[in-house]
CSV table of C-alpha atoms in Angstrom, one decimal:
chain,number,residue,atom,x,y,z
A,1,SER,CA,34.7,20.0,20.0
A,2,SER,CA,38.2,18.6,19.8
A,3,ASP,CA,37.0,15.7,17.6
A,4,VAL,CA,35.6,18.1,15.0
A,5,CYS,CA,38.8,20.2,15.1
A,6,SER,CA,40.9,17.1,14.6
A,7,SER,CA,38.7,16.1,11.6
A,8,ASP,CA,39.0,19.6,10.1
A,9,LEU,CA,42.8,19.4,10.4
A,10,ALA,CA,42.8,15.9,8.9
A,11,LEU,CA,40.7,17.1,6.0
A,12,SER,CA,43.1,20.0,5.4
A,13,GLU,CA,46.0,17.6,5.3
A,14,LEU,CA,44.3,15.3,3.0
A,15,THR,CA,43.3,18.1,0.6
A,16,LEU,CA,46.9,19.2,0.5
A,17,ALA,CA,48.0,15.7,-0.2
A,18,LEU,CA,45.5,15.5,-3.0
A,19,GLU,CA,47.0,18.6,-4.6
A,20,LEU,CA,50.6,17.2,-4.3
A,21,ILE,CA,50.1,13.7,-5.7
A,22,GLY,CA,48.5,14.8,-9.0
A,23,ASP,CA,47.2,11.7,-10.9
A,24,ALA,CA,48.9,9.1,-8.8
A,25,PRO,CA,47.1,5.7,-8.4
A,26,CYS,CA,46.3,6.4,-4.8
A,27,ARG,CA,44.3,9.6,-5.6
A,28,PRO,CA,40.9,7.9,-5.7
A,29,TRP,CA,41.4,6.4,-2.2
A,30,ILE,CA,42.4,9.7,-0.8
A,31,LEU,CA,39.2,11.1,-2.2
A,32,ASP,CA,37.3,8.3,-0.5
A,33,THR,CA,38.9,9.2,2.8
A,34,ILE,CA,38.0,12.9,2.2
A,35,SER,CA,34.4,11.8,1.5
A,36,ARG,CA,34.1,10.0,4.8
A,37,ALA,CA,35.6,13.1,6.6
A,38,TYR,CA,32.8,15.2,5.1
A,39,LEU,CA,30.2,12.8,6.2
A,40,TYR,CA,31.6,12.8,9.8
A,41,LEU,CA,31.4,16.6,9.8
A,42,GLY,CA,27.8,16.5,8.6
A,43,ALA,CA,28.6,18.1,5.2
A,44,ARG,CA,26.4,15.9,3.1
A,45,ALA,CA,26.5,18.0,0.0
A,46,GLU,CA,30.3,18.0,0.0
A,47,TRP,CA,30.2,14.3,0.8
A,48,ARG,CA,28.2,13.6,-2.4
A,49,ARG,CA,30.4,15.9,-4.5
A,50,SER,CA,33.5,14.2,-3.2
A,51,LEU,CA,32.1,10.7,-3.9
A,52,LYS,CA,31.3,11.8,-7.5
A,53,LYS,CA,34.9,12.9,-8.0
A,54,THR,CA,36.1,9.6,-6.5
A,55,ILE,CA,34.0,7.6,-9.0
A,56,VAL,CA,35.4,9.6,-12.0
A,57,ASP,CA,39.0,9.0,-10.8
A,58,LYS,CA,38.4,5.3,-10.2
A,59,ASP,CA,36.9,5.1,-13.7
A,60,ARG,CA,40.2,6.3,-15.1
A,61,GLU,CA,41.9,3.5,-13.3
A,62,ASP,CA,39.3,0.9,-14.4
A,63,ASP,CA,38.9,0.0,-10.7
A,64,HIS,CA,35.7,-2.1,-10.8
A,65,LEU,CA,35.5,-2.9,-7.1
A,66,GLY,CA,36.4,0.6,-6.0
A,67,ILE,CA,33.7,2.1,-8.3
A,68,ALA,CA,31.2,-0.3,-6.9
A,69,ILE,CA,32.0,0.6,-3.3
A,70,SER,CA,31.9,4.4,-4.0
A,71,SER,CA,28.8,4.1,-6.1
A,72,GLY,CA,27.0,2.3,-3.3
A,73,SER,CA,28.0,5.0,-0.9
A,74,LEU,CA,26.9,7.8,-3.3
A,75,ALA,CA,23.6,6.0,-3.8
A,76,LEU,CA,23.0,5.9,-0.1
A,77,ALA,CA,23.9,9.6,0.2
A,78,GLU,CA,21.4,10.4,-2.6
A,79,ILE,CA,18.7,8.3,-0.9
A,80,GLN,CA,19.3,10.0,2.5
A,81,SER,CA,19.1,13.4,0.7
A,82,GLY,CA,15.7,12.6,-0.8
A,83,GLN,CA,17.0,11.8,-4.3
A,84,PRO,CA,16.1,8.1,-4.9
A,85,GLN,CA,16.0,8.5,-8.7
A,86,GLU,CA,19.5,9.9,-8.7
A,87,ALA,CA,20.6,7.0,-6.5
A,88,LEU,CA,19.0,4.5,-9.0
A,89,ASN,CA,20.7,6.2,-11.9
A,90,VAL,CA,24.1,5.9,-10.3
A,91,LEU,CA,23.5,2.2,-9.4
A,92,LYS,CA,22.2,1.3,-12.9
A,93,GLU,CA,25.2,2.8,-14.6
A,94,THR,CA,27.6,0.9,-12.3
A,95,LEU,CA,25.8,-2.4,-12.7
A,96,ASP,CA,25.5,-2.0,-16.5
A,97,ARG,CA,29.1,-1.1,-17.0
A,98,ARG,CA,30.8,-3.0,-14.2
A,99,GLY,CA,28.4,-5.7,-13.1
A,100,GLN,CA,30.0,-8.5,-15.1
A,101,HIS,CA,33.4,-7.9,-13.3
A,102,LEU,CA,31.9,-7.9,-9.8
A,103,GLU,CA,31.6,-10.7,-7.3
A,104,PRO,CA,28.1,-11.8,-6.3
A,105,LEU,CA,28.3,-10.2,-2.8
A,106,THR,CA,29.3,-6.8,-4.3
A,107,ARG,CA,26.5,-6.9,-6.8
A,108,LEU,CA,24.1,-7.9,-4.0
A,109,ARG,CA,25.1,-4.7,-2.1
A,110,LEU,CA,24.3,-2.6,-5.2
A,111,PHE,CA,20.9,-4.4,-5.9
A,112,THR,CA,20.0,-3.9,-2.2
A,113,PHE,CA,20.5,-0.1,-2.7
A,114,CYS,CA,18.5,-0.3,-5.9
A,115,LEU,CA,15.5,-1.7,-4.0
A,116,GLN,CA,16.0,0.8,-1.2
A,117,ALA,CA,15.8,3.6,-3.7
A,118,LEU,CA,12.7,2.1,-5.4
A,119,LEU,CA,11.0,1.7,-2.0
A,120,GLU,CA,11.1,5.5,-1.8
A,121,MET,CA,9.4,5.8,-5.2
A,122,GLU,CA,6.1,4.8,-6.8
A,123,ASP,CA,7.3,2.4,-9.6
A,124,PRO,CA,5.9,-1.1,-9.0
A,125,GLU,CA,7.2,-2.4,-12.4
A,126,GLN,CA,10.8,-1.5,-11.6
A,127,LEU,CA,10.5,-2.7,-8.0
A,128,SER,CA,9.4,-6.1,-9.3
A,129,LYS,CA,12.3,-6.1,-11.9
A,130,TYR,CA,15.0,-5.3,-9.3
A,131,LEU,CA,13.4,-7.7,-6.7
A,132,SER,CA,14.0,-10.4,-9.3
A,133,HIS,CA,17.6,-9.3,-9.8
A,134,LEU,CA,18.2,-9.3,-6.0
A,135,GLU,CA,16.7,-12.8,-5.7
A,136,GLU,CA,19.0,-14.1,-8.5
A,137,CYS,CA,22.0,-12.5,-6.8
A,138,LEU,CA,21.0,-14.1,-3.4
A,139,ALA,CA,20.9,-17.5,-5.1
A,140,GLU,CA,24.4,-16.9,-6.4
A,141,CYS,CA,25.6,-16.1,-2.9
A,142,GLY,CA,24.5,-19.5,-1.8
A,143,GLN,CA,24.8,-20.2,2.0
A,144,GLU,CA,26.9,-17.0,2.7
A,145,LYS,CA,26.1,-15.9,6.3
A,146,VAL,CA,27.4,-12.3,6.1
A,147,ALA,CA,26.0,-8.8,6.7
A,148,PRO,CA,25.3,-7.9,3.1
A,149,VAL,CA,23.0,-10.9,2.8
A,150,GLY,CA,21.2,-9.8,6.0
A,151,PHE,CA,20.7,-6.3,4.7
A,152,ALA,CA,19.5,-7.7,1.4
A,153,ARG,CA,17.0,-9.9,3.2
A,154,MET,CA,15.7,-6.9,5.2
A,155,ILE,CA,15.2,-4.8,2.1
A,156,ARG,CA,13.6,-7.8,0.3
A,157,ALA,CA,11.1,-8.2,3.1
A,158,ARG,CA,10.0,-4.6,2.7
A,159,ALA,CA,9.7,-5.1,-1.1
A,160,LEU,CA,7.7,-8.3,-0.7
A,161,SER,CA,5.4,-6.8,1.9
A,162,ARG,CA,4.6,-3.9,-0.5
A,163,ALA,CA,3.8,-6.4,-3.2
A,164,GLY,CA,1.5,-8.2,-0.9
A,165,PHE,CA,3.6,-11.3,-0.1
A,166,GLN,CA,3.4,-11.0,3.7
A,167,LYS,CA,4.3,-14.6,4.6
A,168,GLN,CA,7.5,-14.5,2.5
A,169,ALA,CA,8.3,-11.1,3.9
A,170,ILE,CA,8.2,-12.5,7.4
A,171,VAL,CA,10.5,-15.3,6.5
A,172,ASP,CA,13.0,-12.8,5.0
A,173,LEU,CA,12.9,-10.5,8.0
A,174,ASN,CA,13.6,-13.5,10.3
A,175,LEU,CA,16.6,-14.5,8.2
A,176,ALA,CA,17.8,-10.9,8.4
A,177,SER,CA,17.5,-11.1,12.2
A,178,ASP,CA,19.6,-14.2,12.3
A,179,LEU,CA,22.4,-12.5,10.4
A,180,LEU,CA,22.4,-8.9,11.8
A,181,LYS,CA,23.0,-9.4,15.5
A,182,GLN,CA,24.2,-5.9,16.4
A,183,PRO,CA,21.7,-4.3,18.9
A,184,GLU,CA,21.1,-1.3,16.7
A,185,LEU,CA,20.3,-3.5,13.7
A,186,GLN,CA,18.0,-5.7,15.9
A,187,LEU,CA,16.1,-2.5,16.8
A,188,LEU,CA,15.8,-1.6,13.1
A,189,ILE,CA,14.5,-5.1,12.3
A,190,ASN,CA,12.0,-4.9,15.1
A,191,TYR,CA,10.9,-1.5,13.8
A,192,TRP,CA,10.1,-3.0,10.4
A,193,ARG,CA,8.2,-5.9,12.1
A,194,VAL,CA,5.9,-3.3,13.7
A,195,VAL,CA,5.5,-1.3,10.5
A,196,LEU,CA,5.1,-4.2,8.0
A,197,PHE,CA,3.1,-6.7,10.2
A,198,PRO,CA,1.1,-4.6,12.7
A,199,GLU,CA,-1.6,-7.3,13.0
A,200,ASP,CA,1.0,-9.9,14.2
A,201,GLN,CA,2.2,-7.4,16.8
A,202,LYS,CA,-1.4,-7.0,18.1
A,203,LEU,CA,-1.8,-10.8,18.3
A,204,GLN,CA,1.4,-11.1,20.4
A,205,GLU,CA,0.2,-8.3,22.8
A,206,LYS,CA,-3.0,-10.2,23.5
């Protein structure tokens, strides 16, 4: 299609720009843009490789926020590729090395991805540990009513449900629903209502 052709052309231009600028400070951000182009084209393996290069370049610049953003994107790519342990490794390294320099909402995003990775694994001890980290970070965020808090609440609901805390999980999913108003996110929240609380759905249908 014309959109794909345009993306291929843009990718070629960005790759050329990357070769020309050498080690200029804008290099990591061009790599970020290249990563997104690979994702749009469906080239997930290239997307992951490009994100890894981006993180290395941002590390040289000591770009704490940039590394956190790219690490979160790489972790999501690893989770979607069926590699939750790889995702967790990336996130752990970023939080250990950069966490003290990051704002609460940025750390919240990383802890949310940690839980998302752990929900794909069988490790209740680590799940409990990172659930506590997420809760501490949510407390730091206070009364923030923004999307990262909504996503954190949705993931927390899943983790709480797995641990057997159904009532608390319902509260969190309701809080997520209040913050994530986009139709596609409401559909996702409703999906998790059915999966996590099937008995409640049966009662509503009667």
